[in-house]
Amino acid sequence: MSRDYEPVPGQWYENVEEEESFRVLSVDEDSERLEIEYLDGDIEEMDLEAWREMDLERIEEPEGWSESDDEETEDDDDWDEEDEEDEDDDDFDDDEDEVDDERDEY
């Protein structure tokens, strides 16, 4: 039996015919397109018409799937880069101070 579900970002679904699980990443109602991510990490864009043709079931988040682990890793990397940039900025400021001191000597 087919059910008509509206795509909800973050919700997991199973395409019953293909036996594939995926979650909705985003929905753009203006362009009538949505983006989904399969368990293996593949991302696909489709239109709402194709969505409505699928035989879908809502499912719970698959065991072992954790979106938050990926986000934390990215955040940690960003933090390290920002920290390094700040250190570089400090070095530049120190160089300016030395130049100013040299000018004062003359």
C-alpha atoms as a printed R data frame, in Angstrom:
    type eleno elety resid chain resno      x      y      z
1   ATOM     1    CA   MET     A     1  0.000  0.000  0.000
2   ATOM     2    CA   SER     A     2  1.409  3.364 -1.025
3   ATOM     3    CA   ARG     A     3  1.377  6.316  1.333
4   ATOM     4    CA   ASP     A     4  1.768  9.924  0.316
5   ATOM     5    CA   TYR     A     5  4.257 11.603  2.621
6   ATOM     6    CA   GLU     A     6  5.442 15.144  2.272
7   ATOM     7    CA   PRO     A     7  9.249 15.345  2.385
8   ATOM     8    CA   VAL     A     8 10.393 16.540  5.802
9   ATOM     9    CA   PRO     A     9 14.052 17.572  6.262
10  ATOM    10    CA   GLY     A    10 15.771 15.256  8.750
11  ATOM    11    CA   GLN     A    11 13.115 12.522  8.400
12  ATOM    12    CA   TRP     A    12 14.174  9.042  7.294
13  ATOM    13    CA   TYR     A    13 12.230  7.081  4.669
14  ATOM    14    CA   GLU     A    14 12.477  3.742  2.924
15  ATOM    15    CA   ASN     A    15 11.787  3.377 -0.773
16  ATOM    16    CA   VAL     A    16  9.885  0.081 -0.508
17  ATOM    17    CA   GLU     A    17 10.296 -0.889 -4.173
18  ATOM    18    CA   GLU     A    18 14.073 -0.304 -4.193
19  ATOM    19    CA   GLU     A    19 14.609 -1.318 -0.542
20  ATOM    20    CA   GLU     A    20 16.741  1.789  0.010
21  ATOM    21    CA   SER     A    21 16.784  3.954  3.117
22  ATOM    22    CA   PHE     A    22 17.477  7.676  2.957
23  ATOM    23    CA   ARG     A    23 16.842 10.931  4.734
24  ATOM    24    CA   VAL     A    24 15.657 14.231  3.351
25  ATOM    25    CA   LEU     A    25 18.335 16.919  3.543
26  ATOM    26    CA   SER     A    26 16.429 19.886  2.156
27  ATOM    27    CA   VAL     A    27 13.263 20.863  0.340
28  ATOM    28    CA   ASP     A    28 12.973 23.869 -1.962
29  ATOM    29    CA   GLU     A    29  9.279 24.431 -2.511
30  ATOM    30    CA   ASP     A    30  9.885 27.285 -4.962
31  ATOM    31    CA   SER     A    31 11.778 25.068 -7.412
32  ATOM    32    CA   GLU     A    32  9.884 21.926 -6.298
33  ATOM    33    CA   ARG     A    33 13.151 20.070 -5.737
34  ATOM    34    CA   LEU     A    34 14.553 18.190 -2.798
35  ATOM    35    CA   GLU     A    35 17.846 16.672 -1.777
36  ATOM    36    CA   ILE     A    36 18.162 13.250 -0.154
37  ATOM    37    CA   GLU     A    37 21.080 11.316  1.338
38  ATOM    38    CA   TYR     A    38 21.319  7.536  1.246
39  ATOM    39    CA   LEU     A    39 22.898  5.400  3.961
40  ATOM    40    CA   ASP     A    40 26.121  5.082  1.949
41  ATOM    41    CA   GLY     A    41 26.467  8.878  1.885
42  ATOM    42    CA   ASP     A    42 25.402  9.378 -1.740
43  ATOM    43    CA   ILE     A    43 23.347 12.535 -2.228
44  ATOM    44    CA   GLU     A    44 20.662 12.831 -4.880
45  ATOM    45    CA   GLU     A    45 18.511 15.718 -6.016
46  ATOM    46    CA   MET     A    46 15.019 15.032 -7.335
47  ATOM    47    CA   ASP     A    47 11.814 16.861 -8.129
48  ATOM    48    CA   LEU     A    48  8.627 16.561 -6.093
49  ATOM    49    CA   GLU     A    49  6.907 14.676 -8.908
50  ATOM    50    CA   ALA     A    50  9.484 11.859 -8.693
51  ATOM    51    CA   TRP     A    51  9.078 11.907 -4.881
52  ATOM    52    CA   ARG     A    52  5.321 11.397 -5.172
53  ATOM    53    CA   GLU     A    53  5.793  8.422 -7.501
54  ATOM    54    CA   MET     A    54  7.853  6.492 -4.927
55  ATOM    55    CA   ASP     A    55  6.327  3.944 -2.562
56  ATOM    56    CA   LEU     A    56  7.632  5.271  0.749
57  ATOM    57    CA   GLU     A    57  7.465  4.310  4.396
58  ATOM    58    CA   ARG     A    58  8.638  6.522  7.251
59  ATOM    59    CA   ILE     A    59 11.316  4.806  9.286
60  ATOM    60    CA   GLU     A    60 13.368  5.506 12.407
61  ATOM    61    CA   GLU     A    61 16.922  6.755 12.061
62  ATOM    62    CA   PRO     A    62 19.048  3.702 11.196
63  ATOM    63    CA   GLU     A    63 21.121  2.226 13.991
64  ATOM    64    CA   GLY     A    64 24.703  3.480 13.963
65  ATOM    65    CA   TRP     A    65 23.857  6.557 11.920
66  ATOM    66    CA   SER     A    66 24.964  9.726 13.605
67  ATOM    67    CA   GLU     A    67 24.919 13.044 11.814
68  ATOM    68    CA   SER     A    68 26.252 14.861 14.880
69  ATOM    69    CA   ASP     A    69 29.618 13.032 14.778
70  ATOM    70    CA   ASP     A    70 30.343 14.457 11.324
71  ATOM    71    CA   GLU     A    71 29.369 17.973 12.380
72  ATOM    72    CA   GLU     A    72 31.554 17.881 15.487
73  ATOM    73    CA   THR     A    73 34.572 16.837 13.433
74  ATOM    74    CA   GLU     A    74 34.017 19.667 10.953
75  ATOM    75    CA   ASP     A    75 33.557 22.160 13.787
76  ATOM    76    CA   ASP     A    76 36.785 20.993 15.416
77  ATOM    77    CA   ASP     A    77 38.683 21.440 12.147
78  ATOM    78    CA   ASP     A    78 37.264 24.934 11.644
79  ATOM    79    CA   TRP     A    79 38.218 25.887 15.199
80  ATOM    80    CA   ASP     A    80 41.829 24.771 14.671
81  ATOM    81    CA   GLU     A    81 42.128 26.805 11.472
82  ATOM    82    CA   GLU     A    82 40.727 29.912 13.137
83  ATOM    83    CA   ASP     A    83 43.132 29.462 16.034
84  ATOM    84    CA   GLU     A    84 46.083 29.286 13.622
85  ATOM    85    CA   GLU     A    85 44.882 32.397 11.788
86  ATOM    86    CA   ASP     A    86 44.689 34.285 15.074
87  ATOM    87    CA   GLU     A    87 48.263 33.297 15.862
88  ATOM    88    CA   ASP     A    88 49.398 34.582 12.453
89  ATOM    89    CA   ASP     A    89 47.622 37.878 13.079
90  ATOM    90    CA   ASP     A    90 49.457 38.240 16.386
91  ATOM    91    CA   ASP     A    91 52.799 37.757 14.634
92  ATOM    92    CA   PHE     A    92 51.923 40.488 12.159
93  ATOM    93    CA   ASP     A    93 51.080 42.880 14.971
94  ATOM    94    CA   ASP     A    94 54.430 42.137 16.627
95  ATOM    95    CA   ASP     A    95 56.257 42.957 13.390
96  ATOM    96    CA   GLU     A    96 54.483 46.321 13.158
97  ATOM    97    CA   ASP     A    97 55.532 47.141 16.731
98  ATOM    98    CA   GLU     A    98 59.173 46.386 15.886
99  ATOM    99    CA   VAL     A    99 59.032 48.662 12.822
100 ATOM   100    CA   ASP     A   100 57.532 51.449 14.929
101 ATOM   101    CA   ASP     A   101 60.289 51.029 17.523
102 ATOM   102    CA   GLU     A   102 62.967 51.246 14.814
103 ATOM   103    CA   ARG     A   103 61.442 54.472 13.434
104 ATOM   104    CA   ASP     A   104 61.474 56.001 16.921
105 ATOM   105    CA   GLU     A   105 65.196 55.341 17.189
106 ATOM   106    CA   TYR     A   106 66.023 57.559 14.197
